[in-house]
Amino acid sequence: MQRITIDPITRLEGHGKIEIFLNEEGDVANTYFQIPELRGFERFCVGRPVEEMPLLVNRICGVCPEAHHMAAAKAADAVYKVDPPPTAKKLRELLYSGFYFTDHTTHFYALGGPDFVMGPDAPVAERNILGVIHKVGLEIGGKVIQARKNGHRVVEIIGGRKVHPCTSIPGGLTKGITEEQRKEIEEIGKWGIDFAHFSLKLFNDLVLGNKTYLDLILGDIYTHHTYSMGMVDENNKVNFYDGKVSIVDPEGTRIGKYAPSEYTDWIAEHVEPWTYLKFPYLKKVGWKGFVDGKDSGVYFATPLSRLNASDGMATPLAQEEYDKFYKTLGGKPVHQRLTTHWARLIELLYAAERIVELATDPEITSPNFHTVPTQTPTEGVGIVEAPRGTLTHHYKTDERGILTEVNLIVGTTNNYAPISMSVKKAAQSLIKKGTVVNEGLLNMVEMAFRLYDPCFGCATHSLPGQMPLQVTIRDSNGNPIEVLKQFC
Amino acid sequence: MAENFEPVIIGFTCNWCSYRAADLAGTARVKYPPNIRLIRMMCSGRLDPAFVMKAFANGADGVMITGCHPGECHYLEQNYKALRRYLLLRRTLAQMGIEPGRMKLVWASAAEGVRLADEITKMVEEVRELGPLHWPTLKSGNGHLVALESKPEEVKA
Amino acid sequence: MSTNAKPKFAMYWAASCGGCEIAVLNIGEKILDVDANFEVAFWPVAMDAKYKDVEAMPDKSILLTLFNGGMRNKENEEIAHLLRRKSQILVAFGSCATEGCIPGLANFSNLDDIFKAAYDSVSTVNPDHIRPVPNFEMPEGVIHIPEMNPILKTLDQVVDVDYYMPGCPPESHQIAAVIDLVIQVIHGEATLPPKGATIGAGISTVCDDCPRTRNVKTIKEFKRIQLMSQIDDKLCLLEQGIPCNGPATRQGCGALCPQAGAQCIGCYGPAEGVVDYGSRLIAAFASVIDSNDPDEIDRILDGIPDPAGQFYRFSLAGSLLRSGKTAWDK
């Protein structure tokens, strides 16, 4: 059987590779998306004091350390059964909103956006952030740098550092913010709302206004009908920092809304021997393999699924965009996965609005940012929404608060089965007998993967935002007949 | 455990008390096992925990730290520093899998040659019981290291 | 990206988290200086050159490679050797490459236990205790994933390293300074430090940069930060009994964490001339304990429930012992 190996795939945390097998007819028989890495956090965090977890788990991912930091902080609170004071929770959510702002900006402009702004068939050399800038103007590049800087500034003010924040401890934070810092953050939020509107308009003009792209987005190649997952607040509005996890079926019916401590009733993980990463699935439905549908336990966890799993956005401007989104796409839930890029921008707007909301909260500069835990530590679960999926941290400790067991279900992990399915479907739809495999085709296979914003969003502004791909086409004797590469 | 396993013990002795005790044992013809290799420091307080780490990493099966009795340190209080370092080091090494019996702290004055010889003899037997440590040496620069290279070395008596 | 006479630059990540990449990108507009002075030849996170393209480059054709991440598996080591061949200057960039960093904590365990924690976890349904294997036969053919080494190693335990840049991650202003220096060297306006030097950091400790007030320390009790009802935000944290690693950690970050109210956890590695970070910290902590009585000292030491983790949090793989005994002796 002919084999096409794509190795390495870049721009996800760690490394990944894809194997595509072609049958005699030249159609895709199967694809395997393998993760070749394991570092062992669930083992080596055992024996560490629980207050170190927000610091240790930062190092799971240096692009989204804030997500792990917050999940760990909440899990550590739960271990001690301590409720941080309102100011601490608001400050943490404010930091988190700043982080979301940076992260979603990065993905849209450097990774996903170029596919649309330039087009999937655009020349390889232009299909990156540089091409975007040439097309829409140098001003935008400067805005993107500014957006990233601003988001990281919020993280730095509240979290102590830009990368790997250090201020969350069980019961709250190690510091508060001054009035001067509060003002700076408020200005960043207001600037952010304009920037988010600008980004949405860009998407509307360049993408939705272009029939070819619209057809691609609404078409079948990148569509899957699975369960959607996302965290919501008590009004069932999207919330990144706190709430319960809502799950809706492929028709949009909510089948559950679970609190962090209940996660093992809902989520289980499946192991395959050909990859280091596990495949989470809905326990009550069961693992039926890499298939769509209501009877398959596969679910996805992305900005799109968060919108599907909620009843709306908690801030007014984002809610307007949410209504427009579903009206345009013909109702809830939406299954065309490329619309995730749009959903991501709606979340960008929400993040900016939330920054302003929290920065103008009267309690935000209060010096009451920590409650001393009084209970004996035992066990706790903390869940947040990472930009690329629901993030679960589960800790068990001894009576001193030293960890005895750690279980993590990380954002992108939720999407491992859907990504595998999306890549396979795209490959099968695009590679058939007689197909000329060119760069445009390669990129379209990439797009199936890239829309999930797999864990590592590359924050770049002057370097191309495509994934390196090499496809080696071999004849039946295994001799290479054509090697296609794409890079800048 | 080899039948004739001879432990290698590194003995850090202080110049003013315990090294003189070892000297005394020598001149008085009091036997103590040659398994111990003595290293003289001016004071037990000179002991850097890195010396102990290095000893184990480079093939020692045991480490003995000796100094003046509390209150008798030639430099007044520094043997207490050695005591504190020793206690903290012991916990750390235990957590890393090195049994507490492999590191011992002994106070001995310059006159206690016989006693020091006894302590050394005792420790050699205790470490013999524990068996060789055989901390692996690093095979570096060749890449593709499949397993840590463990280098058991027989000590000739 | 045009090919021209600009010297080549590469950045690669082995077993890492990506924070070093973000730290480089956080130099902001200065990335344009990199763009102007270098041809970025290989940077998987940011552009599309692949291993094959690096293999095709002549040896020593890359001027500067920033290599972050630890050596966890065979692939990490292969790429380390590849980039060593192709690069004139190879920098061990960030804590993972210089001393092992957080993933190095896996060296307290062995692979069996690591796999058990991952594949038999409380949420995992794995009745047959399946484990990932390097080669697996599928109906269509055999597919591969890299084999993991028994312990994680640092970059210089695998290849010859020219410079070390510590930090988790190295702070962006330090990265910018190093880039400036290299650009000056390219233009003949400066010389490189001697081979083997640590760059992008100072030679003394975090305490030197920390604005908190320091007095003679006499500690009767080590505290857990979350259990303290009052923390003085102007006074040295260690003095208040909070186990701060500042005294043994190299300066360079600007003492960010103590200024944010959190103890230094030691991410910048050992100060100049120190061979084993943990030993230095053990000595420092032992020195400040205010007791000469063995029982009382033991009681005070109970306040550090995880000494091996406290002292070797970032530096285990690069320490003298390099691992715990269970890593290789089950």
Coordinates of C-alpha atoms in Angstrom, one line a residue, chain C residues 4 7 13 49-50 59 96 108 120 122 142 152 163 171 184 203 206 230 235 255 263 276 279 289 303 312 326:
Chain C
N4 CA 20.5 35.9 0.4
P7 CA 23.9 34.5 8.1
W13 CA 12.3 22.9 20.5
A49 CA 11.6 24.4 6.7
K50 CA 11.7 20.8 7.8
D59 CA 27.7 21.5 7.8
C96 CA 15.2 22.6 29.8
F108 CA 12.6 10.9 40.1
D120 CA -4.0 3.9 33.8
V122 CA -8.5 7.6 37.1
V142 CA 3.9 -0.3 10.4
L152 CA 15.7 13.1 30.5
Y163 CA 26.8 28.8 25.2
E171 CA 13.5 37.0 30.0
Q184 CA 27.4 43.5 16.7
I203 CA 26.9 36.1 37.8
V206 CA 18.5 36.8 42.5
Q230 CA 0.3 38.1 57.2
L235 CA 10.8 42.0 53.9
A255 CA 13.6 39.1 40.7
Q263 CA 8.9 32.9 46.4
D276 CA 25.3 21.5 41.7
S279 CA 23.8 21.4 47.0
I289 CA 18.2 27.5 60.5
G303 CA 8.5 22.4 57.3
Y312 CA 16.3 20.2 42.4
T326 CA 14.1 4.5 41.0

